[in-house]
Coordinates of C-alpha atoms and ligand atoms in Angstrom, one line a residue:
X1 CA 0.0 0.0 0.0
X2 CA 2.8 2.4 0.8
X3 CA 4.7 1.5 -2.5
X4 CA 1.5 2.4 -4.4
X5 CA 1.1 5.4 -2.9
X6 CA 4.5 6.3 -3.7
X7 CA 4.1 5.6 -7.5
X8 CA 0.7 7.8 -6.9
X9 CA 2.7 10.4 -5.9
X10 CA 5.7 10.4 -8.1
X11 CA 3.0 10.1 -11.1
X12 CA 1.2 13.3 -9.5
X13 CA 4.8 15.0 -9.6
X14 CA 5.8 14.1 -13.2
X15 CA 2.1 15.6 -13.9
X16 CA 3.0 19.1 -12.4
X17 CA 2.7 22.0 -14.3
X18 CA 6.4 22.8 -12.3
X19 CA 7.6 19.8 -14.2
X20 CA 6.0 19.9 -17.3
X21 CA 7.4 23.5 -18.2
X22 CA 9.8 23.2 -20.6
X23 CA 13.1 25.2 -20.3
X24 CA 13.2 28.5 -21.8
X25 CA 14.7 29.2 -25.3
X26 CA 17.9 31.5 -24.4
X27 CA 18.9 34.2 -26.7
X28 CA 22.5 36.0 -25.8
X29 CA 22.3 39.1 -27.7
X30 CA 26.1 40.6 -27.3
X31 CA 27.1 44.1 -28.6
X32 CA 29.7 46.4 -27.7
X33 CA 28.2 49.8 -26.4
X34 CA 26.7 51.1 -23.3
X35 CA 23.5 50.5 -22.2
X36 CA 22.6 53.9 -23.1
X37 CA 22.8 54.2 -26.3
X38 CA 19.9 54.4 -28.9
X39 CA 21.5 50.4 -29.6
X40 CA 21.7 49.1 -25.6
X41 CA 18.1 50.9 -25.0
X42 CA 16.3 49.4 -28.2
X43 CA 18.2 45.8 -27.6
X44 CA 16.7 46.1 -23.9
X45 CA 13.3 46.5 -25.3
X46 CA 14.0 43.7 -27.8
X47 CA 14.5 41.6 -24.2
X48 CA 11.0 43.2 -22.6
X49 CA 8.6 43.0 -25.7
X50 CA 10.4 39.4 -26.8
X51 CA 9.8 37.9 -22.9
X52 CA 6.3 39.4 -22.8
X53 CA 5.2 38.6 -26.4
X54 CA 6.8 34.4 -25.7
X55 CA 4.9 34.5 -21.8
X56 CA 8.3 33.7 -20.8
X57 CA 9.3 30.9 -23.3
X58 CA 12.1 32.5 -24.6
X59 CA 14.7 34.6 -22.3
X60 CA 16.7 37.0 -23.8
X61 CA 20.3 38.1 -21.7
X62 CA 21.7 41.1 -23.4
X63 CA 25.4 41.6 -22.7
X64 CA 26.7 45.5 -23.5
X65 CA 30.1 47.1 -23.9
X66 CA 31.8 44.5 -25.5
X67 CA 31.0 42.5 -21.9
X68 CA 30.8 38.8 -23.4
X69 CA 32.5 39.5 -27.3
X70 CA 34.4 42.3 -29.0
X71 CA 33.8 43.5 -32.1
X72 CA 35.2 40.6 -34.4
X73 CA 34.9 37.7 -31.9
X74 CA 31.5 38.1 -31.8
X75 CA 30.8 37.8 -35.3
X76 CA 32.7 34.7 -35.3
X77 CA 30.7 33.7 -32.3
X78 CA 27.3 34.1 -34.2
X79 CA 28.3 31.8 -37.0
X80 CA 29.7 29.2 -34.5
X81 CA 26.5 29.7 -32.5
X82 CA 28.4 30.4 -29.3
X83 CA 25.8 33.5 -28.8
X84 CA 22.3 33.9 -31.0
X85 CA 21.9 37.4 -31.8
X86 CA 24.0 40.5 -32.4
X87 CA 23.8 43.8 -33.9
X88 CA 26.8 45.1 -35.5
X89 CA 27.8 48.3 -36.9
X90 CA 27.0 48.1 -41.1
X91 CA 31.0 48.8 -41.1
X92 CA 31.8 45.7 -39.8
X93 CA 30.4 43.1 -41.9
X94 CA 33.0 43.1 -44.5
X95 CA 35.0 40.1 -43.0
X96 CA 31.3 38.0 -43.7
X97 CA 32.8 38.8 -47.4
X98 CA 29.4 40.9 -47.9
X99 CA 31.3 44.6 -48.8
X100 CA 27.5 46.0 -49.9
X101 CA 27.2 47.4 -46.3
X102 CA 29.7 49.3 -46.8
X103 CA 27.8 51.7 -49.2
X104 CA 26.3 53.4 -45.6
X105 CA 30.0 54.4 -45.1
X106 CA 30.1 56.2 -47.7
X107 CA 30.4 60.5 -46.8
X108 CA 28.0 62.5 -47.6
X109 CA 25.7 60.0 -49.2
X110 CA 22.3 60.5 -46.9
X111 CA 21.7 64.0 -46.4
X112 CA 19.3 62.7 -43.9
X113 CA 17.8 60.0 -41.5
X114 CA 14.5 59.8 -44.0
X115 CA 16.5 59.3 -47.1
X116 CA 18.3 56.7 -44.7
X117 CA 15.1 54.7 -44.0
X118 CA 14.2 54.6 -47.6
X119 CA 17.4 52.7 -48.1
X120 CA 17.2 50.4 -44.7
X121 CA 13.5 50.2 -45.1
X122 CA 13.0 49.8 -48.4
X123 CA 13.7 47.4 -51.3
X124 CA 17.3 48.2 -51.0
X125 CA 17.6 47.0 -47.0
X126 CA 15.6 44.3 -47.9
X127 CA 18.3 43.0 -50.5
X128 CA 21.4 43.5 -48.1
X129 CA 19.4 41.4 -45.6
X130 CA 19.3 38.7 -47.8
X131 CA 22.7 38.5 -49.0
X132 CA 23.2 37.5 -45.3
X133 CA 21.3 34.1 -45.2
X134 CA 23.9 32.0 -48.0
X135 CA 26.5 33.3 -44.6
X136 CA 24.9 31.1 -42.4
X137 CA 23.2 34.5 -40.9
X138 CA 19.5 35.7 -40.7
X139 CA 19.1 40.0 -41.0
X140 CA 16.0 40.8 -38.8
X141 CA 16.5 44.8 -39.1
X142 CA 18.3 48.1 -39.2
X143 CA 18.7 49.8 -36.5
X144 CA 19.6 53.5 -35.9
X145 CA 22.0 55.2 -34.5
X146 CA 22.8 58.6 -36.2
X147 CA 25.3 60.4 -38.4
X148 CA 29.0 60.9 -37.1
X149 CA 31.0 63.3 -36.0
X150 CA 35.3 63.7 -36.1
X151 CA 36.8 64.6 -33.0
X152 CA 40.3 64.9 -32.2
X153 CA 42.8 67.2 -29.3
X154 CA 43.0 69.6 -32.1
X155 CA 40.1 72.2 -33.6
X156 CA 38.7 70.6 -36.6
X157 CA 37.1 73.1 -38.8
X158 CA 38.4 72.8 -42.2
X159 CA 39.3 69.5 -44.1
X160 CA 43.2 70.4 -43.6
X161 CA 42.8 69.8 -39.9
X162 CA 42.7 66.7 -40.5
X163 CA 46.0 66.2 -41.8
X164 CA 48.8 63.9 -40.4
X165 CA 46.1 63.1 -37.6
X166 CA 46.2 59.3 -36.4
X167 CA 42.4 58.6 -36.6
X168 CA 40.4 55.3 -35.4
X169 CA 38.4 53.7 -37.7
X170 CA 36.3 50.7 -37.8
X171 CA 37.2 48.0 -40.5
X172 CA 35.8 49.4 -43.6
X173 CA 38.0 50.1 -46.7
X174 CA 35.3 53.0 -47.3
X175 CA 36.5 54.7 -43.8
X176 CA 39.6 53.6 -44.7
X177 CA 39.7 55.6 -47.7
X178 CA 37.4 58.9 -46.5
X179 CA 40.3 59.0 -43.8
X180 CA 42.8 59.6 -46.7
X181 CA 41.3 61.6 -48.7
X182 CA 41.3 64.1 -45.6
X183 CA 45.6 63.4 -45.2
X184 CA 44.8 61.4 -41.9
X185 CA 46.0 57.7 -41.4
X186 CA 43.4 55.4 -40.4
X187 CA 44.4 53.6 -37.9
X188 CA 41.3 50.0 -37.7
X189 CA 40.7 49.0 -33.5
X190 CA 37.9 47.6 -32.4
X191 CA 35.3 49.9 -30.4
X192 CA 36.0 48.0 -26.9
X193 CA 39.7 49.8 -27.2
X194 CA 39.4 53.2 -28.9
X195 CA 38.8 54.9 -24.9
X196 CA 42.3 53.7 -23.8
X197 CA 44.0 54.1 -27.3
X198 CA 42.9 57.9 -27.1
X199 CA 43.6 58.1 -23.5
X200 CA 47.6 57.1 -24.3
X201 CA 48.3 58.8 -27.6
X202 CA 48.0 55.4 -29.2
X203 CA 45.4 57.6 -31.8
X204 CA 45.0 61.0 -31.8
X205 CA 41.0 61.1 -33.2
X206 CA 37.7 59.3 -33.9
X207 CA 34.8 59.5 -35.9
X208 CA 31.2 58.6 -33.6
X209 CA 28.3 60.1 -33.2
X210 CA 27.9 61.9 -29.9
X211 CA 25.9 58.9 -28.1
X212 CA 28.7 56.8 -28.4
X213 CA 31.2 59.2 -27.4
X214 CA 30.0 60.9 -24.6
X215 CA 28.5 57.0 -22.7
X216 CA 32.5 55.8 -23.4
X217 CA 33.7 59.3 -21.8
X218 CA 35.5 60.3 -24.6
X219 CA 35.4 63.9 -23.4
X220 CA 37.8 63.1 -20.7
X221 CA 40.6 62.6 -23.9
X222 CA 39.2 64.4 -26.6
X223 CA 39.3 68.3 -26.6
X224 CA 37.0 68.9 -29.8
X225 CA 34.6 67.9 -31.7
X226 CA 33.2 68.5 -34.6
X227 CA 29.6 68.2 -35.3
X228 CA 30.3 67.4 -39.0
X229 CA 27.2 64.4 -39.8
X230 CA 29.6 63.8 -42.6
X231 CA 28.9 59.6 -42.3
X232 CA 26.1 57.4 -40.8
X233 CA 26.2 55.2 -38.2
X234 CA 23.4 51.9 -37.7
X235 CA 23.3 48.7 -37.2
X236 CA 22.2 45.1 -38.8
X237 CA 20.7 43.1 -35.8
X238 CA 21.5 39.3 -37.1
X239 CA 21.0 36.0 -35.8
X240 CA 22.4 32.4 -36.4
X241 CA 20.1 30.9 -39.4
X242 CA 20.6 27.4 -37.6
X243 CA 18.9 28.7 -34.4
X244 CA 16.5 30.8 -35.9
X245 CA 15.6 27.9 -38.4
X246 CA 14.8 25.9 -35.9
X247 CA 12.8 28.1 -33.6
X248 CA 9.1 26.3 -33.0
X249 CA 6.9 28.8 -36.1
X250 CA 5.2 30.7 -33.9
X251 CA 7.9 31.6 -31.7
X252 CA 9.9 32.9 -34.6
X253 CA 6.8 34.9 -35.5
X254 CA 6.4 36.5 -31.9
X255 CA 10.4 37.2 -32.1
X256 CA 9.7 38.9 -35.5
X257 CA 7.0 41.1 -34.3
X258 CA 9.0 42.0 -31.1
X259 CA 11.8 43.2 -33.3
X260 CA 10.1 44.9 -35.6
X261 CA 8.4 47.1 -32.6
X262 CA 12.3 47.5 -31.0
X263 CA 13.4 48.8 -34.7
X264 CA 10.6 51.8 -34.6
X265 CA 11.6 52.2 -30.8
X266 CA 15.1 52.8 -32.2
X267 CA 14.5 55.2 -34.6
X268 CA 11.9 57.0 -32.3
X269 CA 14.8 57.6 -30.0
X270 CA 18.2 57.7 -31.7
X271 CA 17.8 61.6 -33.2
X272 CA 17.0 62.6 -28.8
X273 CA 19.3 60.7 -27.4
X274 CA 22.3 61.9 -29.6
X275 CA 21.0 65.6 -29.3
X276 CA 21.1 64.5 -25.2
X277 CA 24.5 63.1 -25.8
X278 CA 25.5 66.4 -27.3
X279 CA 24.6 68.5 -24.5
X280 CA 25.7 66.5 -22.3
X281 CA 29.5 66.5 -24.0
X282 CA 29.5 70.7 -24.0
X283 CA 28.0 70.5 -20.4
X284 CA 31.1 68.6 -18.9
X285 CA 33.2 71.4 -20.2
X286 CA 35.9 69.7 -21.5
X287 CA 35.6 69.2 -25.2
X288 CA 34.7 72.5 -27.1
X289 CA 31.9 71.4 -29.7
X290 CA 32.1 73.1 -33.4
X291 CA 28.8 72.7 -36.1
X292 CA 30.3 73.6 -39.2
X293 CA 28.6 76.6 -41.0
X294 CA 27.1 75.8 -44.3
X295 CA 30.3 76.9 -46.3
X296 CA 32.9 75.3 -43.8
X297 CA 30.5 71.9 -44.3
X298 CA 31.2 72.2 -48.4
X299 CA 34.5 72.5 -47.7
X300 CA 34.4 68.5 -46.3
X301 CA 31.7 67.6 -48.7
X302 CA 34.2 68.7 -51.5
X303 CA 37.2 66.9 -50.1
X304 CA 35.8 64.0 -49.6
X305 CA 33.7 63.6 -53.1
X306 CA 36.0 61.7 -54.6
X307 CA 36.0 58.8 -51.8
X308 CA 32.6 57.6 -53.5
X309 CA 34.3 57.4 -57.3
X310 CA 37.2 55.8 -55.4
X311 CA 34.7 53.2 -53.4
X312 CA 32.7 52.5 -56.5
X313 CA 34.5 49.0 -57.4
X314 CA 34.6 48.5 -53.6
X315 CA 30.6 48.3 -53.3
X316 CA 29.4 48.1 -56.7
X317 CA 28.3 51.3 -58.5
X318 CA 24.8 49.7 -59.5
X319 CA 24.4 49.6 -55.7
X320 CA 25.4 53.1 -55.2
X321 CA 23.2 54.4 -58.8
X322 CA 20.6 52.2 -56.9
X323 CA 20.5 54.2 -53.4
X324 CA 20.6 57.7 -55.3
X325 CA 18.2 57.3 -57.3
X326 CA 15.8 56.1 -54.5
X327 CA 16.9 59.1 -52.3
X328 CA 16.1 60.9 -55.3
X329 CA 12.6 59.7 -55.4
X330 CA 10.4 61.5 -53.2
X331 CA 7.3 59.2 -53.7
X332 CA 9.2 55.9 -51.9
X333 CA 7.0 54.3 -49.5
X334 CA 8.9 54.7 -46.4
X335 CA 7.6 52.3 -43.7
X336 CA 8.8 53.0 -39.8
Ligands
LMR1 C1 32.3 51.8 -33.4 O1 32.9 50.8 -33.5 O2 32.7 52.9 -33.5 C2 30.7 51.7 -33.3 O3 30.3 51.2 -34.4 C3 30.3 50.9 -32.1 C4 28.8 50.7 -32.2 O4 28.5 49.5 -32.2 O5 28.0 51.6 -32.2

């Protein structure tokens, strides 16, 4: 009697709800900024709308400032599947052997965040995503950031100021070759490293827009900066195809919806918390900020025209004809 009322009980207990759960579906989403940023807020959200919209089935651990990967490493780590979901800059995708993404690097191109999200949003985005999946990678969306800005320990007002200056890039030929055309030598380091490289010489400048420079403190090393908004700065927020493949439908689907609410998040943000950012960096009295006028701005624009002849067998000029003509065209549906 006992023994059967052991097996009662141990059948009750298999039959728990407790014991029935299944274990949640873990996404690490690594990237390699601060928390708050337009990126490390909307990738936060990703976690609160994904958790909410999954009641809990999937858990998503978001791991900022280069915490769990640096810029390279994790790249490699998506494809080996040793974390499920980053978002890297569109600079840093070249090594994927996928040079498109470049084309955002490119000065000058976008006047403006809506021309932008006719290219990210559009047919244009939607072909870059794609060239992603034959990498082993699935694009989910572009995310904002803003356009850049050079700063140095040195005023920056004309082109010329640039010259002989040691300047960080990230790993795109495009930067590579902007930062030439301007006399500079680009020097490639990975975001994680460009505080203490500034901080002992190492480089003398970098390019960011202010979010990202004022949440790594760069205005304890850098005394100016130039709001110039000569380049743009987003993201591609990827995932492993295996993992994503594999994701029960209607998981994938609640994931997809989740992200596509975190992209508009993003954008609704990115312009505030740069101009915050901005503010912020003159506030602490340490870096003198410089807008260029109109006619110092055309100065930069002129320097650096011929980077996008230069780039054209880089990215493709169709590509580049492509993304003109659609900034061109005033009637694009633009959907954000
Ligand atoms: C950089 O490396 O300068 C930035 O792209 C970092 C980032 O992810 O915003």
């Amino acid at each position: 009697m006992k023994l059967f009322a052991a097996l009662f009980a141990c059948a009750l207990l298999s039959l728990s709800p407790v014991q029935a759960q299944p274990s949640p579906i873990v996404i690490r989403f690594s990237h390699v900024v601060a928390p708050a940023t337009p990126k490390g807020k909307a990738a936060l959200r990703f976690k609160e709308l994904a958790e909410r919209a999954t009641g809990g089935r999937v858990r998503v651990q978001v791991y900022p400032n280069s915490e769990l990967y640096q810029d390279r490493d994790e790249l490699e780590a998506l494809q080996l599947g040793a974390v499920e979901m980053i978002a890297p800059s569109l600079s840093k995708l070249t090594p994927l052997g996928v040079r498109e993404f470049e084309v955002f690097d490119v000065p000058f191109l976008f006047p403006d965040e809506t021309a932008l999200h006719k290219i990210t949003q559009g047919p244009i985005g939607k072909r870059l995503l794609d060239r992603l999946r034959s990498k082993g990678i699935v694009g989910l969306a572009f995310w904002d950031n803003g356009f850049k800005s050079f700063s140095a320990n040195r005023p920056l007002y004309r082109p010329e100021d640039m010259s002989g200056l040691r300047m960080r890039i990230q790993p795109s030929r495009v930067l590579d070759a902007q930062m030439r055309a301007l006399g500079a030598q680009p020097i490639t380091m990975r975001f994680g490293e460009v505080y203490a490289a500034l901080e002992a010489g190492v480089v003398d400048g970098t390019e960011n827009p202010p979010s990202n420079f004022y949440t790594q403190n760069m205005q304890d090393v850098q005394t100016h900066f130039t709001v110039s908004n000569h380049g743009y700065l987003g993201y591609v927020v990827i995932v492993n195809k295996k993992f994503w493949d594999d994701l029960p439908a209607d998981i994938r689907s609640a994931l997809e919806d989740a992200m596509q609410e975190a992209t508009r998040y993003a954008a609704s943000i990115s312009n505030a918390e740069n101009a915050a950012a901005l503010d912020a960096i003159r506030a602490s009295g340490k870096t003198e900020v410089h807008t260029l006028t109109a006619a110092e701005r055309q100065a930069w624009v002129d320097a650096l025209a011929p980077v996008v002849q230069e780039m054209k067998d880089v990215i493709g000029s169709q590509l580049i004809a492509d993304i003109q003509q659609t900034i061109r065209t005033s009637d694009q549906h633009v959907s954000h």
